[in-house]
Amino acid sequence: MGNVLASSSPTPSPPGSAGPGLVSVPPGFTMPTVAPVSVTGGQNPEPLLQNPGAFEECHRKCKEVFPMPMEGVRLTLNKGLSNNFQVNHTVLLSTVGDSSYRFGATYVGTKQMGPAEAFPVMVGDMDSTGSLNAQIIHQVTDKVRSKLAFQTQQQKFVNWQGDAEYKGENFTAAVTFGNPDVLVGSGLVVAHYLQSITPSLALGGELVYHRRPGEEGTVMSLAGRYTGSNFIATLTLGGDGGHGSYYHKANDQLQVGVEFEASARMQDTSVSFGYQLDVPKANLVFKGSLDSNWVVGATLEKKLQPLPLSLALCAFLNHRKNSFKCGFGISLG
């Protein structure tokens, strides 16, 4: 909940993968760790609270386990022009929808904020019809990060949003403005707050306010996330329904996830189970999923080292609708 504009960064697998020397655009969700503290006097040592991360990434670790659908044949060529600049070409051949060509570019600045983070980051891609998706992310200070994203449909602006995020020692606050129009009196405002209560527990909330001519409303959601040694349990409850997820890392090779979603507006509930199997010696990643609507999906990703080539196979079967979709992808570079 709270996503105003779908991310326009390249698809994580296999197209759009970062080239040599480049940093992935949005930093991934990491499990909070307990920082060591010194014992003073006769008091018992208490672990320091860490930053809990962004509110919108609470369910991200579980979602990463599930396979992403892909239909048709996808060919991607990634080319690193320098340590800071990369371009990619993607050709999609489909029997269901329209075939298309996309050109993408990624620029990573020289402002180093960590071993795996550099700013500013600019990502964009344009298809053969002239439609553009773009993002600009910049770390203004050590604690303030901003993002500007926009989307065009040929020559017309369709969506745009601006984000501002503040990371404190043990909390994260963010505000998002989507499609604001002062003249018409419409727009969307989303506010997030996530606070670490204990080293394992984080609580927060989300407030969504939308307005357009003849319509105005507010939706509030509360979230809680508990992080164990090898699992993450998250629950979000709001006026639109509920969303629960459970992520468990069984070992270095196997990860599983379970998601439960209930929509009050659609009067529908669904449960999904997914797993990810990593075989490092074979440079292979397998993901599978099964949901309550009897949709079975699986993806297989294989890196053909030492060649800079990756292969991806995808298949999704909907038993209720008796439909089947499959995809094949090749990524070079």
Tab-separated table of C-alpha atoms in Angstrom:
chain	number	residue	atom	x	y	z
A	1	MET	CA	0.000	0.000	0.000
A	2	GLY	CA	1.047	3.533	-0.565
A	3	ASN	CA	2.748	3.046	-3.919
A	4	VAL	CA	1.829	6.039	-6.048
A	5	LEU	CA	3.775	5.204	-9.161
A	6	ALA	CA	5.094	1.845	-10.241
A	7	SER	CA	8.848	1.713	-10.241
A	8	SER	CA	10.347	2.302	-13.638
A	9	SER	CA	13.737	0.785	-12.983
A	10	PRO	CA	14.792	-2.117	-15.192
A	11	THR	CA	13.383	-5.539	-14.415
A	12	PRO	CA	15.597	-7.258	-11.841
A	13	SER	CA	15.836	-10.567	-13.677
A	14	PRO	CA	17.275	-10.938	-16.154
A	15	PRO	CA	16.928	-7.576	-18.013
A	16	GLY	CA	18.247	-4.402	-16.453
A	17	SER	CA	20.834	-6.049	-14.271
A	18	ALA	CA	23.609	-3.716	-13.194
A	19	GLY	CA	26.814	-3.842	-15.150
A	20	PRO	CA	30.367	-3.880	-13.812
A	21	GLY	CA	31.092	-1.111	-11.379
A	22	LEU	CA	27.461	-0.006	-11.085
A	23	VAL	CA	25.313	0.102	-7.997
A	24	SER	CA	21.732	-1.189	-7.933
A	25	VAL	CA	19.260	1.708	-7.752
A	26	PRO	CA	16.991	1.196	-4.758
A	27	PRO	CA	18.868	-0.180	-1.711
A	28	GLY	CA	17.410	-3.494	-0.649
A	29	PHE	CA	15.801	-4.265	2.671
A	30	THR	CA	18.219	-5.598	5.237
A	31	MET	CA	17.540	-7.263	8.554
A	32	PRO	CA	18.212	-5.009	11.536
A	33	THR	CA	21.259	-6.041	13.544
A	34	VAL	CA	22.089	-5.529	17.185
A	35	ALA	CA	24.897	-3.062	17.701
A	36	PRO	CA	27.419	-3.761	20.491
A	37	VAL	CA	27.273	-1.514	23.526
A	38	SER	CA	29.668	-0.922	26.344
A	39	VAL	CA	28.801	-1.666	29.956
A	40	THR	CA	29.123	1.305	32.259
A	41	GLY	CA	28.968	0.963	36.003
A	42	GLY	CA	26.779	-1.822	37.315
A	43	GLN	CA	23.978	-1.363	34.775
A	44	ASN	CA	22.942	-4.182	32.454
A	45	PRO	CA	23.931	-3.617	28.811
A	46	GLU	CA	21.061	-2.647	26.505
A	47	PRO	CA	21.273	-3.052	22.723
A	48	LEU	CA	21.052	0.127	20.699
A	49	LEU	CA	18.093	0.529	18.365
A	50	GLN	CA	18.887	0.560	14.651
A	51	ASN	CA	17.116	2.332	11.803
A	52	PRO	CA	14.198	0.095	10.704
A	53	GLY	CA	14.350	1.046	7.028
A	54	ALA	CA	11.533	2.396	4.876
A	55	PHE	CA	7.876	1.675	5.609
A	56	GLU	CA	7.127	0.648	2.023
A	57	GLU	CA	9.841	-2.023	2.193
A	58	CYS	CA	8.338	-3.916	5.140
A	59	HIS	CA	7.055	-6.739	2.899
A	60	ARG	CA	9.885	-6.525	0.371
A	61	LYS	CA	12.007	-9.390	1.686
A	62	CYS	CA	9.088	-11.812	1.333
A	63	LYS	CA	8.121	-10.536	-2.127
A	64	GLU	CA	11.643	-11.120	-3.443
A	65	VAL	CA	11.148	-14.879	-2.972
A	66	PHE	CA	8.225	-15.043	-5.431
A	67	PRO	CA	8.844	-15.464	-9.186
A	68	MET	CA	8.099	-12.576	-11.540
A	69	PRO	CA	5.908	-13.418	-14.564
A	70	MET	CA	7.351	-13.028	-18.036
A	71	GLU	CA	5.633	-13.704	-21.354
A	72	GLY	CA	7.150	-14.156	-24.797
A	73	VAL	CA	10.821	-13.794	-25.701
A	74	ARG	CA	12.926	-11.072	-24.122
A	75	LEU	CA	16.406	-10.171	-25.367
A	76	THR	CA	18.507	-7.706	-23.354
A	77	LEU	CA	21.920	-6.239	-24.078
A	78	ASN	CA	23.679	-4.356	-21.255
A	79	LYS	CA	26.673	-2.175	-22.034
A	80	GLY	CA	28.762	-0.370	-19.434
A	81	LEU	CA	30.199	2.764	-21.027
A	82	SER	CA	32.075	3.787	-17.874
A	83	ASN	CA	32.118	3.176	-14.133
A	84	ASN	CA	29.209	5.605	-13.813
A	85	PHE	CA	27.164	5.127	-16.967
A	86	GLN	CA	25.390	2.112	-18.469
A	87	VAL	CA	22.893	1.625	-21.285
A	88	ASN	CA	20.714	-1.346	-22.204
A	89	HIS	CA	18.625	-2.424	-25.168
A	90	THR	CA	15.596	-4.699	-24.695
A	91	VAL	CA	13.530	-6.383	-27.404
A	92	LEU	CA	10.272	-8.078	-26.374
A	93	LEU	CA	8.533	-10.477	-28.770
A	94	SER	CA	5.036	-11.427	-27.630
A	95	THR	CA	2.173	-13.486	-29.047
A	96	VAL	CA	-0.371	-12.027	-26.591
A	97	GLY	CA	0.436	-8.303	-26.575
A	98	ASP	CA	2.380	-5.965	-28.820
A	99	SER	CA	6.056	-6.538	-29.432
A	100	SER	CA	8.250	-3.628	-28.402
A	101	TYR	CA	11.757	-2.232	-28.115
A	102	ARG	CA	13.044	-0.315	-25.079
A	103	PHE	CA	16.186	1.725	-24.602
A	104	GLY	CA	17.354	2.320	-21.037
A	105	ALA	CA	20.133	4.275	-19.392
A	106	THR	CA	21.519	4.354	-15.846
A	107	TYR	CA	23.839	6.940	-14.343
A	108	VAL	CA	25.417	6.600	-10.890
A	109	GLY	CA	27.184	9.644	-9.472
A	110	THR	CA	30.424	9.938	-7.574
A	111	LYS	CA	29.018	10.939	-4.169
A	112	GLN	CA	29.876	7.811	-2.172
A	113	MET	CA	27.584	7.310	0.841
A	114	GLY	CA	28.656	3.745	1.627
A	115	PRO	CA	30.420	0.691	0.212
A	116	ALA	CA	27.395	-0.110	-1.982
A	117	GLU	CA	25.733	3.288	-2.405
A	118	ALA	CA	26.599	6.261	-4.609
A	119	PHE	CA	24.506	9.261	-5.615
A	120	PRO	CA	22.904	10.827	-7.538
A	121	VAL	CA	21.242	7.966	-9.421
A	122	MET	CA	19.314	8.571	-12.644
A	123	VAL	CA	17.422	5.728	-14.337
A	124	GLY	CA	15.215	5.906	-17.392
A	125	ASP	CA	13.867	3.861	-20.261
A	126	MET	CA	11.874	4.707	-23.396
A	127	ASP	CA	9.933	2.380	-25.674
A	128	SER	CA	9.407	2.489	-29.419
A	129	THR	CA	6.231	4.624	-29.070
A	130	GLY	CA	8.054	7.402	-27.198
A	131	SER	CA	6.686	6.615	-23.725
A	132	LEU	CA	9.208	7.368	-20.988
A	133	ASN	CA	9.738	6.185	-17.405
A	134	ALA	CA	12.398	7.935	-15.341
A	135	GLN	CA	13.644	8.275	-11.763
A	136	ILE	CA	16.145	10.584	-10.095
A	137	ILE	CA	17.360	9.625	-6.605
A	138	HIS	CA	19.720	11.791	-4.586
A	139	GLN	CA	21.098	11.650	-1.051
A	140	VAL	CA	20.841	15.306	-0.050
A	141	THR	CA	22.431	14.798	3.379
A	142	ASP	CA	23.449	11.820	5.491
A	143	LYS	CA	19.833	11.489	6.670
A	144	VAL	CA	17.718	13.039	3.916
A	145	ARG	CA	17.044	11.304	0.612
A	146	SER	CA	14.862	12.603	-2.221
A	147	LYS	CA	13.354	10.974	-5.302
A	148	LEU	CA	11.574	12.328	-8.357
A	149	ALA	CA	9.776	9.949	-10.715
A	150	PHE	CA	7.618	10.615	-13.751
A	151	GLN	CA	5.911	8.711	-16.547
A	152	THR	CA	4.800	9.852	-19.975
A	153	GLN	CA	2.437	8.291	-22.493
A	154	GLN	CA	3.964	9.344	-25.791
A	155	GLN	CA	3.894	13.193	-25.605
A	156	LYS	CA	1.601	13.488	-22.549
A	157	PHE	CA	2.584	13.441	-18.878
A	158	VAL	CA	0.637	10.657	-17.158
A	159	ASN	CA	2.049	10.434	-13.642
A	160	TRP	CA	4.730	12.097	-11.577
A	161	GLN	CA	5.646	12.007	-7.914
A	162	GLY	CA	8.146	13.500	-5.505
A	163	ASP	CA	9.437	11.777	-2.361
A	164	ALA	CA	11.385	13.015	0.641
A	165	GLU	CA	12.719	10.573	3.257
A	166	TYR	CA	14.383	11.275	6.589
A	167	LYS	CA	16.307	8.503	8.367
A	168	GLY	CA	16.888	9.017	12.065
A	169	GLU	CA	18.870	6.855	14.449
A	170	ASN	CA	15.908	4.554	15.151
A	171	PHE	CA	13.084	5.749	12.874
A	172	THR	CA	12.272	6.623	9.269
A	173	ALA	CA	9.780	9.275	8.148
A	174	ALA	CA	8.769	9.897	4.530
A	175	VAL	CA	6.246	11.935	2.561
A	176	THR	CA	5.182	11.491	-1.078
A	177	PHE	CA	3.306	13.877	-3.367
A	178	GLY	CA	1.672	12.341	-6.405
A	179	ASN	CA	0.186	14.182	-9.416
A	180	PRO	CA	-0.456	17.453	-7.546
A	181	ASP	CA	-2.542	19.993	-9.494
A	182	VAL	CA	-3.219	23.268	-7.707
A	183	LEU	CA	-5.496	24.655	-10.412
A	184	VAL	CA	-7.828	21.665	-10.471
A	185	GLY	CA	-7.425	20.927	-6.758
A	186	SER	CA	-6.378	17.297	-7.105
A	187	GLY	CA	-3.476	15.196	-5.940
A	188	LEU	CA	-2.279	12.463	-3.627
A	189	VAL	CA	-0.275	12.731	-0.419
A	190	VAL	CA	1.206	9.700	1.357
A	191	ALA	CA	2.960	9.933	4.739
A	192	HIS	CA	4.982	7.058	6.245
A	193	TYR	CA	6.537	6.571	9.671
A	194	LEU	CA	8.368	3.513	11.025
A	195	GLN	CA	9.886	3.346	14.515
A	196	SER	CA	12.115	0.707	16.121
A	197	ILE	CA	10.637	-0.280	19.479
A	198	THR	CA	13.092	-3.057	20.285
A	199	PRO	CA	15.994	-4.537	18.266
A	200	SER	CA	13.472	-7.004	16.793
A	201	LEU	CA	10.187	-5.054	16.729
A	202	ALA	CA	9.295	-2.065	14.561
A	203	LEU	CA	5.916	-0.297	14.470
A	204	GLY	CA	4.651	2.358	12.099
A	205	GLY	CA	1.787	3.820	10.147
A	206	GLU	CA	0.741	5.111	6.744
A	207	LEU	CA	-1.662	7.955	5.938
A	208	VAL	CA	-2.992	8.352	2.393
A	209	TYR	CA	-4.949	11.458	1.409
A	210	HIS	CA	-6.378	11.839	-2.090
A	211	ARG	CA	-8.449	14.575	-3.633
A	212	ARG	CA	-9.970	15.315	-7.007
A	213	PRO	CA	-13.065	17.243	-8.168
A	214	GLY	CA	-16.091	15.706	-6.472
A	215	GLU	CA	-14.090	13.201	-4.409
A	216	GLU	CA	-11.941	13.364	-1.309
A	217	GLY	CA	-10.821	10.689	1.139
A	218	THR	CA	-8.286	9.515	3.677
A	219	VAL	CA	-7.063	5.998	4.402
A	220	MET	CA	-4.901	5.065	7.383
A	221	SER	CA	-2.913	1.869	7.920
A	222	LEU	CA	-0.868	0.524	10.822
A	223	ALA	CA	2.034	-1.894	10.437
A	224	GLY	CA	4.216	-4.038	12.650
A	225	ARG	CA	7.321	-6.018	11.762
A	226	TYR	CA	9.136	-8.567	13.909
A	227	THR	CA	12.610	-9.676	12.857
A	228	GLY	CA	14.105	-12.878	14.249
A	229	SER	CA	17.427	-14.547	13.667
A	230	ASN	CA	16.272	-16.132	10.385
A	231	PHE	CA	12.717	-14.878	9.796
A	232	ILE	CA	10.666	-11.695	9.328
A	233	ALA	CA	6.943	-11.462	10.151
A	234	THR	CA	5.029	-8.368	8.994
A	235	LEU	CA	1.379	-7.332	9.360
A	236	THR	CA	-0.350	-4.278	7.869
A	237	LEU	CA	-3.957	-3.391	8.741
A	238	GLY	CA	-5.965	-0.497	7.355
A	239	GLY	CA	-9.280	0.708	6.022
A	240	ASP	CA	-8.684	-0.985	2.672
A	241	GLY	CA	-7.946	-4.384	4.233
A	242	GLY	CA	-4.959	-6.269	5.543
A	243	HIS	CA	-1.651	-7.606	4.303
A	244	GLY	CA	0.454	-10.139	6.166
A	245	SER	CA	3.728	-11.762	5.162
A	246	TYR	CA	6.187	-14.227	6.645
A	247	TYR	CA	9.724	-14.727	5.341
A	248	HIS	CA	11.948	-17.561	6.545
A	249	LYS	CA	15.527	-18.370	5.589
A	250	ALA	CA	15.946	-22.091	6.135
A	251	ASN	CA	19.614	-22.155	5.063
A	252	ASP	CA	21.978	-20.569	2.574
A	253	GLN	CA	20.218	-22.339	-0.305
A	254	LEU	CA	16.497	-22.253	0.621
A	255	GLN	CA	14.215	-19.308	1.405
A	256	VAL	CA	10.413	-19.443	1.731
A	257	GLY	CA	7.682	-16.847	2.020
A	258	VAL	CA	3.937	-16.739	2.714
A	259	GLU	CA	1.655	-13.801	1.944
A	260	PHE	CA	-1.955	-13.118	2.956
A	261	GLU	CA	-3.914	-10.258	1.389
A	262	ALA	CA	-7.491	-9.178	2.126
A	263	SER	CA	-9.194	-6.348	0.229
A	264	ALA	CA	-12.239	-4.713	1.802
A	265	ARG	CA	-13.055	-2.840	-1.402
A	266	MET	CA	-12.882	-5.892	-3.681
A	267	GLN	CA	-14.272	-8.271	-1.034
A	268	ASP	CA	-11.536	-10.748	-1.863
A	269	THR	CA	-8.798	-12.603	0.001
A	270	SER	CA	-5.812	-14.550	-1.258
A	271	VAL	CA	-2.953	-16.600	0.162
A	272	SER	CA	0.326	-17.186	-1.664
A	273	PHE	CA	3.276	-19.449	-0.962
A	274	GLY	CA	6.654	-18.965	-2.595
A	275	TYR	CA	10.170	-20.315	-2.306
A	276	GLN	CA	13.627	-19.639	-3.700
A	277	LEU	CA	16.335	-22.237	-4.179
A	278	ASP	CA	19.910	-21.077	-4.785
A	279	VAL	CA	22.572	-23.392	-6.196
A	280	PRO	CA	25.769	-21.284	-6.117
A	281	LYS	CA	28.011	-23.981	-7.577
A	282	ALA	CA	25.775	-24.176	-10.646
A	283	ASN	CA	25.112	-20.385	-10.788
A	284	LEU	CA	21.419	-21.215	-10.734
A	285	VAL	CA	18.387	-19.668	-8.986
A	286	PHE	CA	14.971	-21.336	-8.998
A	287	LYS	CA	11.768	-19.666	-7.726
A	288	GLY	CA	8.308	-21.188	-7.405
A	289	SER	CA	4.894	-20.085	-6.153
A	290	LEU	CA	1.352	-21.328	-5.518
A	291	ASP	CA	-1.662	-19.228	-4.483
A	292	SER	CA	-5.240	-19.828	-3.367
A	293	ASN	CA	-6.516	-19.093	-6.902
A	294	TRP	CA	-4.638	-22.189	-8.112
A	295	VAL	CA	-2.050	-20.239	-10.049
A	296	VAL	CA	1.290	-22.063	-10.177
A	297	GLY	CA	4.385	-20.204	-11.313
A	298	ALA	CA	8.107	-20.855	-11.596
A	299	THR	CA	11.218	-19.138	-12.927
A	300	LEU	CA	14.699	-20.508	-13.576
A	301	GLU	CA	17.723	-18.220	-13.909
A	302	LYS	CA	21.090	-19.522	-15.020
A	303	LYS	CA	24.379	-17.646	-15.445
A	304	LEU	CA	26.674	-19.137	-18.066
A	305	GLN	CA	30.022	-18.172	-16.598
A	306	PRO	CA	32.664	-17.216	-17.623
A	307	LEU	CA	30.542	-15.788	-20.454
A	308	PRO	CA	28.625	-12.556	-19.639
A	309	LEU	CA	25.382	-14.355	-20.484
A	310	SER	CA	22.283	-15.169	-18.411
A	311	LEU	CA	19.283	-17.306	-19.348
A	312	ALA	CA	15.811	-17.163	-17.811
A	313	LEU	CA	12.803	-19.469	-18.184
A	314	CYS	CA	9.356	-18.611	-16.843
A	315	ALA	CA	6.029	-20.482	-16.739
A	316	PHE	CA	2.683	-19.664	-15.099
A	317	LEU	CA	-0.370	-21.928	-15.133
A	318	ASN	CA	-3.847	-20.795	-14.025
A	319	HIS	CA	-5.891	-23.920	-13.352
A	320	ARG	CA	-9.211	-22.106	-12.875
A	321	LYS	CA	-9.013	-20.130	-16.126
A	322	ASN	CA	-7.217	-22.941	-17.925
A	323	SER	CA	-4.571	-20.537	-19.228
A	324	PHE	CA	-0.830	-20.961	-19.582
A	325	LYS	CA	1.907	-18.381	-20.118
A	326	CYS	CA	5.586	-18.948	-20.622
A	327	GLY	CA	8.588	-16.789	-21.337
A	328	PHE	CA	12.232	-17.047	-22.296
A	329	GLY	CA	14.876	-14.411	-21.708
A	330	ILE	CA	18.489	-13.866	-22.675
A	331	SER	CA	20.617	-11.167	-21.043
A	332	LEU	CA	24.065	-10.303	-22.410
A	333	GLY	CA	26.496	-8.093	-20.542
